[in-house]
C-alpha positions as a printed Julia matrix, in Angstrom:
180×3 Matrix{Float64}:
 -19.47   -0.34  -11.76
 -18.91    3.8   -12.32
 -15.46    4.1   -14.25
 -13.36    7.34  -13.41
 -11.36    8.87  -16.46
  -8.44    9.2   -14.36
  -5.26    7.31  -16.16
  -3.2     4.56  -14.24
   0.72    5.05  -15.06
  -0.14    1.42  -17.65
  -2.98    4.04  -19.21
  -5.53    1.53  -18.03
  -8.68    3.47  -15.79
 -10.22    2.36  -12.86
 -13.08    0.49  -12.18
 -14.81    1.54   -9.24
 -17.58   -0.41   -7.25
 -20.95   -0.02   -7.18
 -20.72    0.82   -3.81
 -18.55    4.41   -4.71
 -21.87    6.12   -6.32
 -24.48    4.9    -3.32
 -25.01    7.39   -0.57
 -24.86    5.22    2.56
 -21.46    3.59    1.45
 -19.94    7.46    2.53
 -21.6     6.73    6.46
 -20.25    4.39    8.67
 -23.15    2.23    9.86
 -24.66    1.54   12.81
 -25.3    -2.15   12.32
 -22.85   -4.71   12.92
 -23.32   -6.61   10.68
 -23.93   -4.19    7.77
 -20.96   -2.04    8.69
 -18.64   -5.16    9.03
 -19.68   -5.3     5.49
 -19.28   -1.92    4.58
 -15.73   -2.16    5.53
 -14.96   -5.47    3.06
 -15.94   -3.23    0.56
 -13.59   -0.12    1.1
 -10.93   -2.62    2.16
 -10.95   -3.88   -1.45
 -11.19   -0.09   -2.9
  -8.7     0.65   -1.13
  -6.14   -1.67   -1.95
  -8.17   -2.08   -5.92
  -7.39    1.08   -6.21
  -3.59    1.86   -4.83
  -2.83   -1.21   -6.66
  -3.89   -0.09   -9.73
  -2.23    3.28   -9.88
   0.98    1.61   -7.71
   0.5     4.09   -4.95
   1.45    2.92   -0.88
   0.79    5.22    0.67
  -2.98    5.95    1.42
  -4.91    8.95   -1.83
  -7.15   10.23    0.83
  -9.12   11.03   -2.52
 -10.64    7.85   -2.27
 -12.14    8.89   -0.08
 -14.57   10.95   -1.79
 -16.94   11.11   -4.78
 -17.79   14.36   -6.06
 -20.08   12.94   -8.45
 -22.64   12.79   -5.99
 -20.95   14.81   -2.84
 -20.29   12.72   -0.5
 -16.89   12.07    1.03
 -16.43   10.35    4.27
 -16.01   12.32    7.52
 -12.76   12.24    8.93
 -13.78   10.17   12.13
 -15.18    7.56    9.22
 -11.72    8.03    7.58
 -10.3     6.85   10.96
 -12.6     3.83   11.83
 -11.93    2.62    8.04
  -8.18    3.04    8.08
  -7.83    1.7    11.56
 -10.22   -1.28    9.77
  -7.27   -2.06    7.01
  -4.7    -1.98    9.42
  -6.35   -4.26   12.0
  -6.95   -6.81    8.56
  -2.99   -6.45    7.28
  -3.85   -4.31    5.03
  -2.52   -1.12    5.76
   0.37   -0.66    8.22
   0.17    3.51    9.68
   3.55    5.29   10.32
   3.07    8.43   12.38
   0.29   10.22   10.42
   0.72    8.0     7.36
  -0.85    5.24    6.61
   0.98    2.07    3.51
  -1.05    0.33    1.76
  -0.77   -3.6     1.62
  -2.56   -5.13   -1.12
   0.08   -7.76   -0.7
   1.25   -9.04    2.73
   4.47   -7.78    4.26
   5.59  -11.31    4.05
   4.76  -11.62    0.62
   6.09   -8.72   -0.42
   9.08   -9.59    1.58
   9.16  -12.62   -0.35
   8.9   -10.5    -3.79
  12.19   -8.66   -2.41
  13.96  -12.03   -1.27
  13.77  -14.13   -4.59
  14.5   -11.16   -6.67
  18.33  -10.78   -4.54
  18.12  -14.36   -4.29
  17.21  -14.97   -8.23
  20.35  -12.4    -9.55
  22.79  -14.03   -6.9
  23.04  -11.12   -5.04
  22.95  -12.43   -1.12
  26.65  -11.62    0.69
  26.13   -8.44   -0.95
  25.3    -5.29    0.15
  22.43   -2.78   -1.75
  20.93    0.44   -1.08
  17.31    0.64   -0.24
  17.65    2.85   -3.15
  18.42    0.7    -5.8
  15.6    -1.6    -4.24
  12.74    0.95   -4.68
  13.76    2.63   -7.66
  16.91    1.2    -9.1
  17.05    0.54  -12.58
  17.57   -2.92  -11.6
  13.8    -3.07  -10.62
  11.66   -1.29  -12.62
   9.78   -4.97  -14.18
   9.27   -5.79  -10.06
   6.58   -5.01   -8.51
   8.74   -3.3    -5.21
   9.65   -0.43   -7.39
   8.56    2.72   -6.66
   7.91    1.56   -3.32
   8.36    4.16   -0.66
  11.68    4.12    1.4
   9.91    3.9     4.85
   7.83    0.77    3.87
  11.11   -0.66    1.64
  12.88   -0.4     5.15
   9.88   -2.05    7.09
   9.96   -5.2     4.96
  13.69   -5.69    5.64
  13.12   -5.4     9.07
  10.99   -8.58    8.47
  13.4   -10.07    6.63
  16.17   -9.46    9.12
  14.18  -11.1    11.86
  13.85  -14.21    9.71
  17.45  -13.94    9.19
  17.34  -13.53    5.74
  18.7    -9.59    5.89
  21.24   -7.32    7.64
  18.97   -3.01    7.7
  23.02   -0.83    8.07
  20.95    2.33    9.11
  23.27    5.47    8.15
  22.91    8.75    9.6
  20.06   10.35    7.77
  16.59    9.35    9.58
  14.73    9.57    5.67
  16.88    5.96    5.09
  19.29    8.08    2.23
  22.01    6.87    3.38
  20.54    3.14    4.69
  22.15   -0.55    2.75
  20.94   -3.87    3.13
  23.26   -7.45    3.4
  20.56  -10.39    2.63
  21.89  -13.78    3.53
């Protein structure tokens, strides 16, 4: 494995898989079985990289390796991102793609567990309190993009565990949630 010099928020270096230094990895393979394994490797790399750096939106820098002068073409990027989403490890929001190193259900369970453990059911919280509040600093969802938070809350709402209360702003800056 090759190690990149980029530091994560935790101070540890991200360890790139061997495939990231293998030039054919950056060209979508024409043989179905090989392509399938290649896409599995891309999903693993994308999820590992974003979990390590606690990034929620795809960082397109992952699609290239300047040391070997290789990068995915825009068409290949679309194939990789579509596969990521098809496998439940990504979700598109317009042109943005969010990485799910945990499933939407797992993220929802973590949020709901945090709420119930603190006796906050029946109260209204802002989405900001969930994704950036002081009380969530030790939670794995702290720092999550607000769009992704509202999407997760939407799934909890369908389960009858939460109610999303939209404000007037489309950026969710004044949205709240009541948990049941």
